[in-house]
Short mmCIF file of C-alpha atoms and ligand atoms in Angstrom, two decimals:
data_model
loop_
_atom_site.label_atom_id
_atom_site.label_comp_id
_atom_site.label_asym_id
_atom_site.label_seq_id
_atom_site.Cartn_x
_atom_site.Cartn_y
_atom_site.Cartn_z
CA UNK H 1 116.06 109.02 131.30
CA UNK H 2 116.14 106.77 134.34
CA UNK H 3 116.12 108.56 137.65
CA UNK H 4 118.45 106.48 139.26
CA UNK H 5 121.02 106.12 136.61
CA UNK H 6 120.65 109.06 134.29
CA UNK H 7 120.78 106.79 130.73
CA UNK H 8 117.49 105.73 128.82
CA UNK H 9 116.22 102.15 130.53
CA UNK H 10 116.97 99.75 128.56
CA UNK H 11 114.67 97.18 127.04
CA UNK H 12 115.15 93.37 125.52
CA UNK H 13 112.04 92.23 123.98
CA UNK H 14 111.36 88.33 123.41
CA UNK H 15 109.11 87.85 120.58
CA UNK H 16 107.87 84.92 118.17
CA UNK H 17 105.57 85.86 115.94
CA UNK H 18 104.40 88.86 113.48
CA UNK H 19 105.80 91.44 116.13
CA UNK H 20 102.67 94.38 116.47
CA UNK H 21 103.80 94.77 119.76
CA UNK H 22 106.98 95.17 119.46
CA UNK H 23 105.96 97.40 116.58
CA UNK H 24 104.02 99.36 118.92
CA UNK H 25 107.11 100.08 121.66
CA UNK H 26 109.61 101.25 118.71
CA UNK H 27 106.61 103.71 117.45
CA UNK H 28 106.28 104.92 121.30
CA UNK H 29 110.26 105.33 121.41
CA UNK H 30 110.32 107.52 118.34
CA UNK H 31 107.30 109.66 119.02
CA UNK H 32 108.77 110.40 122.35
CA UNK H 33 106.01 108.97 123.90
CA UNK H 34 108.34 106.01 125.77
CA UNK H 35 111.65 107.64 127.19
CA UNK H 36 113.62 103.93 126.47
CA UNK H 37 115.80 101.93 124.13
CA UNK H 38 115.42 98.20 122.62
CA UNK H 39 118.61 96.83 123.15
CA UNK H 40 118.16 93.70 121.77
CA UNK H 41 115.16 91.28 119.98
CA UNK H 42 115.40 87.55 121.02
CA UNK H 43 113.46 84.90 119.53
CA UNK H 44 113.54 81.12 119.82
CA UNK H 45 111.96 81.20 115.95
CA UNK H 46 114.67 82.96 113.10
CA UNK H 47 112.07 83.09 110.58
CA UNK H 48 109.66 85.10 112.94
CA UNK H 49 108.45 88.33 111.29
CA UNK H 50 108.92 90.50 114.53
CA UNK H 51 112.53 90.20 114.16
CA UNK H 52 112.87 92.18 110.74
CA UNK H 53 111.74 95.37 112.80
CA UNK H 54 114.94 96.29 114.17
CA UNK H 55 118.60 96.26 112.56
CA UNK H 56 120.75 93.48 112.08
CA UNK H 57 122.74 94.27 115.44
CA UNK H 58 120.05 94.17 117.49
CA UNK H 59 118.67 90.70 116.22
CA UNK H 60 119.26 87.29 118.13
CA UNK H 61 117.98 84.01 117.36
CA UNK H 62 117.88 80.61 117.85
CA UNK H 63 115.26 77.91 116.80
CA UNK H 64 114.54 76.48 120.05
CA UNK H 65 113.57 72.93 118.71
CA UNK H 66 117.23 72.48 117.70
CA UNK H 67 118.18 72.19 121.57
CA UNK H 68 117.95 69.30 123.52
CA UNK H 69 115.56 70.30 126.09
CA UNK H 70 114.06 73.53 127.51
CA UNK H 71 116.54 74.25 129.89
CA UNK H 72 119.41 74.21 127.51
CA UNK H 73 117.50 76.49 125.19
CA UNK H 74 116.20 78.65 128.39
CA UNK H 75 120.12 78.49 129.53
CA UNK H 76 121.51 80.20 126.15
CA UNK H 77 118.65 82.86 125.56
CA UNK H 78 119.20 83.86 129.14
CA UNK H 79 123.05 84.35 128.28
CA UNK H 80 122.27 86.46 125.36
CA UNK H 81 119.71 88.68 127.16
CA UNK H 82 121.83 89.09 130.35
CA UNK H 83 124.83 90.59 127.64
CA UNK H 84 122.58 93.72 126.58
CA UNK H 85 121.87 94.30 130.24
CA UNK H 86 118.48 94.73 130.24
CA UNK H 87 116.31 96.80 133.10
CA UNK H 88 113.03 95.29 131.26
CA UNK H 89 112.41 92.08 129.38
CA UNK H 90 109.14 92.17 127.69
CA UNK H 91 107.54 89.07 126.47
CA UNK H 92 105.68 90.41 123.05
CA UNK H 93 104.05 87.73 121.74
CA UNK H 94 106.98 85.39 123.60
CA UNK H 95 105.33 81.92 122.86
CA UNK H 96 106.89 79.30 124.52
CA UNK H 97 107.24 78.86 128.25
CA UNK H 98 110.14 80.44 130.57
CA UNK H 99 111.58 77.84 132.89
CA UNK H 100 112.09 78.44 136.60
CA UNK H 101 116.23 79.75 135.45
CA UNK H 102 115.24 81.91 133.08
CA UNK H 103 112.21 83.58 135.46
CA UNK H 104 114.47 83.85 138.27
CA UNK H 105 117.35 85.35 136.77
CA UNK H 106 114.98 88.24 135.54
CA UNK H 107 112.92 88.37 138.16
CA UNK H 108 110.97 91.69 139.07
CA UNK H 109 112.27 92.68 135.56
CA UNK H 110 110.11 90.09 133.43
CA UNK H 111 106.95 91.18 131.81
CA UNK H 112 104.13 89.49 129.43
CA UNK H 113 101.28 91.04 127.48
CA UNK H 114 98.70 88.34 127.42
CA UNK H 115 95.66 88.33 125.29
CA UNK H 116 92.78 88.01 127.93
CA UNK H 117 91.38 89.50 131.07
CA UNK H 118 94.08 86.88 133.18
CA UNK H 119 93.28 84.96 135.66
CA UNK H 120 90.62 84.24 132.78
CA UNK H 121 91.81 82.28 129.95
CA UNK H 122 95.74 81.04 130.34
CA UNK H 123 96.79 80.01 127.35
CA UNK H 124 95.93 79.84 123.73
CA UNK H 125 92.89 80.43 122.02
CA UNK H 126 91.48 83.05 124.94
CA UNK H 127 89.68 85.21 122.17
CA UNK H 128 87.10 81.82 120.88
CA UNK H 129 87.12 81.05 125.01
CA UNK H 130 85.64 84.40 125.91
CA UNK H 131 83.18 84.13 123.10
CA UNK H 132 82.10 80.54 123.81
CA UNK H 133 81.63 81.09 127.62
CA UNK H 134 79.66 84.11 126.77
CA UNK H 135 81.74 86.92 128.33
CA UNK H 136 80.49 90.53 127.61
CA UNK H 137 84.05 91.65 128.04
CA UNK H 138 87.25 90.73 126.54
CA UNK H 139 90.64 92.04 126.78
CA UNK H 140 94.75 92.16 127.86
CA UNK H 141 96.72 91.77 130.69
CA UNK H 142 100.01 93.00 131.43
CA UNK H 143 101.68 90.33 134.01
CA UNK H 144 104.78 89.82 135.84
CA UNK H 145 106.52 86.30 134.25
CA UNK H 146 106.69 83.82 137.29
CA UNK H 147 107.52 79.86 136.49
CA UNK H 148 103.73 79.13 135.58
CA UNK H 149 102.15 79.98 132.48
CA UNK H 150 99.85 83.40 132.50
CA UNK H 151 100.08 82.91 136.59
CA UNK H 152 102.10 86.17 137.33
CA UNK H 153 100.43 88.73 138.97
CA UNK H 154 98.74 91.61 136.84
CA UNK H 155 100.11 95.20 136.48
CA UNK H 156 97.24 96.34 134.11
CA UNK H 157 94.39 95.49 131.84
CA UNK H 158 92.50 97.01 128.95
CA UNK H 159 89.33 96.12 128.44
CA UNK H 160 86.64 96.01 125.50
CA UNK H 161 83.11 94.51 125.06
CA UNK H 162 81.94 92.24 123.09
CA UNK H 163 79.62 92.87 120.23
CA UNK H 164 76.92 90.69 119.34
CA UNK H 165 78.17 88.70 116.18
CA UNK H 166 81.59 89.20 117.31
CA UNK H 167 83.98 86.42 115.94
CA UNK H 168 87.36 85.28 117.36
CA UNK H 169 88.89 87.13 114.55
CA UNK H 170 86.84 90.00 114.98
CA UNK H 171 87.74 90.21 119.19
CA UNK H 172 91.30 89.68 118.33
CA UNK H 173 91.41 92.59 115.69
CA UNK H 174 89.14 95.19 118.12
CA UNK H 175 91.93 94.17 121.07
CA UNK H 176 95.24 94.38 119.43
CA UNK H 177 95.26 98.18 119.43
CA UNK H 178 94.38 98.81 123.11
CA UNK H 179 96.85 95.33 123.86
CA UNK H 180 99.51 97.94 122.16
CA UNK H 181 98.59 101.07 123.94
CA UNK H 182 98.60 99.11 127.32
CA UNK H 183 102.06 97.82 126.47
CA UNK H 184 103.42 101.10 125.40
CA UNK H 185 101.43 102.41 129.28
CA UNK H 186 102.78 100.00 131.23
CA UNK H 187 106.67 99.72 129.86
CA UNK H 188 106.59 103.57 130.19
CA UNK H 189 105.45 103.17 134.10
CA UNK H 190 108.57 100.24 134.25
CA UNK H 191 111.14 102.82 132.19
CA UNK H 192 110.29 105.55 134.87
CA UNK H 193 111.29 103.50 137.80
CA UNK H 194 107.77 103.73 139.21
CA UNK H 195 106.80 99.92 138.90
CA UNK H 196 108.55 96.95 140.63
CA UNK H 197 107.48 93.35 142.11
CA UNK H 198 107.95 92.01 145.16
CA UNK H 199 106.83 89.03 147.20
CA UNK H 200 104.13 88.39 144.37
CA UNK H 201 102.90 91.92 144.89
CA UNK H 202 103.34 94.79 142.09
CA UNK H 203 104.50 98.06 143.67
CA UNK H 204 103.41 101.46 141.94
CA UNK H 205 105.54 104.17 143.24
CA UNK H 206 106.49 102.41 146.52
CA UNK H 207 102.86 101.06 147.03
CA UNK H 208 101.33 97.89 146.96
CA UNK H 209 98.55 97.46 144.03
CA UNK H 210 95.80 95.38 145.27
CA UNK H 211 93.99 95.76 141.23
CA UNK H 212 95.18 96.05 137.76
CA UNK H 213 95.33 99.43 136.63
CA UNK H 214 92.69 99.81 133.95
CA UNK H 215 93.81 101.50 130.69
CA UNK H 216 91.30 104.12 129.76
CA UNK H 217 90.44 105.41 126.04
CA UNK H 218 92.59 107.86 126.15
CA UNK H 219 95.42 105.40 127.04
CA UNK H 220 95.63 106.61 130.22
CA UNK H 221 96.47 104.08 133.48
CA UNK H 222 93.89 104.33 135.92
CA UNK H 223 94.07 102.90 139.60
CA UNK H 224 91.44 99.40 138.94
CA UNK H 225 88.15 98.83 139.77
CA UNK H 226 88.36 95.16 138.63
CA UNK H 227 89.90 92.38 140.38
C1 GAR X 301 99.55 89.19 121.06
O1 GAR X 301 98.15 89.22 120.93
C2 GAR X 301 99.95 88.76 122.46
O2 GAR X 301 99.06 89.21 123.44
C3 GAR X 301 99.89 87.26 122.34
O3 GAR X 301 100.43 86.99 121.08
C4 GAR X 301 100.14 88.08 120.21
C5 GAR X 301 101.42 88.50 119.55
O4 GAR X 301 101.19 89.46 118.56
N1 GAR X 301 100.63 86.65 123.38
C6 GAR X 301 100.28 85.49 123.95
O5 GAR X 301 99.32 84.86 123.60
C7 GAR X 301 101.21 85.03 125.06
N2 GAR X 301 100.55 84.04 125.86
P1 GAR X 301 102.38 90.31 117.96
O6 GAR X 301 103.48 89.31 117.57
O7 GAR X 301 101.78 90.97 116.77
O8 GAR X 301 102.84 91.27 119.00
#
């Protein structure tokens, strides 16, 4: 339950793809291990995978290429996540690019799990970039959504090395679990009220983080050593 308004905190999730992480945040909610609700999937792709993990009801879609331009597209997904009243929206594998509406009318609610150690590696491809610049670490951010891609700041990362031999498939595979148990770490911090943005600064329990938290094996959150 939410401290402030006594119901579960309720989460829309924005998704395009196969839909782990989403996958990940239902598994939490059952096993009590997340004290939320999904109250709606959004997608700008119907056919995407992710979207066959919930029921019917909670399913929304459009395909986003349909629209004119971005901002129409941005303009109706915004409508349809507003209607569920969200507290969270959690980009899971969200893969096209919020405009400045959309951020702003979620702001300090918006959240992205990004497959890198951000500000390293915006973008696509970030598991062949670590391994061509020669990184001995990989891993996932958590990130507030602002206007620019990947640019938000950072609520939390896991990290993991990387092992000699190590392919792009290979780092990708290795990271997606601890990318889900930092999702399922971080939305539980959001769903207890303890986490909010402001002014470009993330706030845990009324005080300013100057690092990521750093998820530990245990999937702990840990205060970060790591800038
Ligand atoms: C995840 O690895 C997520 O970090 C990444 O897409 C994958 C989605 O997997 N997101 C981005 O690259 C966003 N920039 P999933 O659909 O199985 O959750």
């Amino acid at each position: 339950m939410s401290p402030s308004t006594g119901r579960k905190p309720r989460l829309a999730v924005l998704v395009s793809g196969r839909g782990s992480n989403l996958q990940a945040v239902l598994d939490a909610i059952a096993d009590d291990r997340l004290d939320a609700e999904i109250v709606g999937v959004f997608s700008d792709r119907p056919g995407a995978a992710a979207l066959e993990r919930v029921p019917l009801a909670l399913r929304w879609s459009a395909e986003a290429r349909a629209f004119a331009d971005r901002a129409v597209f941005d303009a109706v997904l915004a409508d349809a996540v507003d209607a569920v009243a969200p507290d969270w929206v959690f980009c899971a594998g969200y893969m096209r690019i919020l405009g400045h509406a959309f951020v702003q009318r979620f702001d300090g609610r918006l959240l992205n799990v990004h497959p890198s150690l951000l500000p390293r590696y915006k973008g696509l491809h970030t598991h062949a970039r670590a391994l061509e610049a020669g990184d001995r670490e990989h891993g996932a951010s958590v990130h507030f959504v602002v206007p620019e891609l990947d640019a938000g700041t950072v609520v939390a990362q896991a990290r993991i090395p990387v092992l000699p031999g190590d392919s792009a498939e290979d780092l990708a595979m290795r990271l997606l679990p601890e990318e889900h148990r930092l999702v399922v770490a971080v939305l539980a911090l959001a769903s207890a009220g303890r986490l909010a943005e402001h002014g470009g600064q993330v706030q845990l329990d009324g005080q300013t983080l100057f690092k990521p938290l750093e998820l530990d094996s245990d999937g702990i959150l840990h205060p970060g050593s790591h800038s």
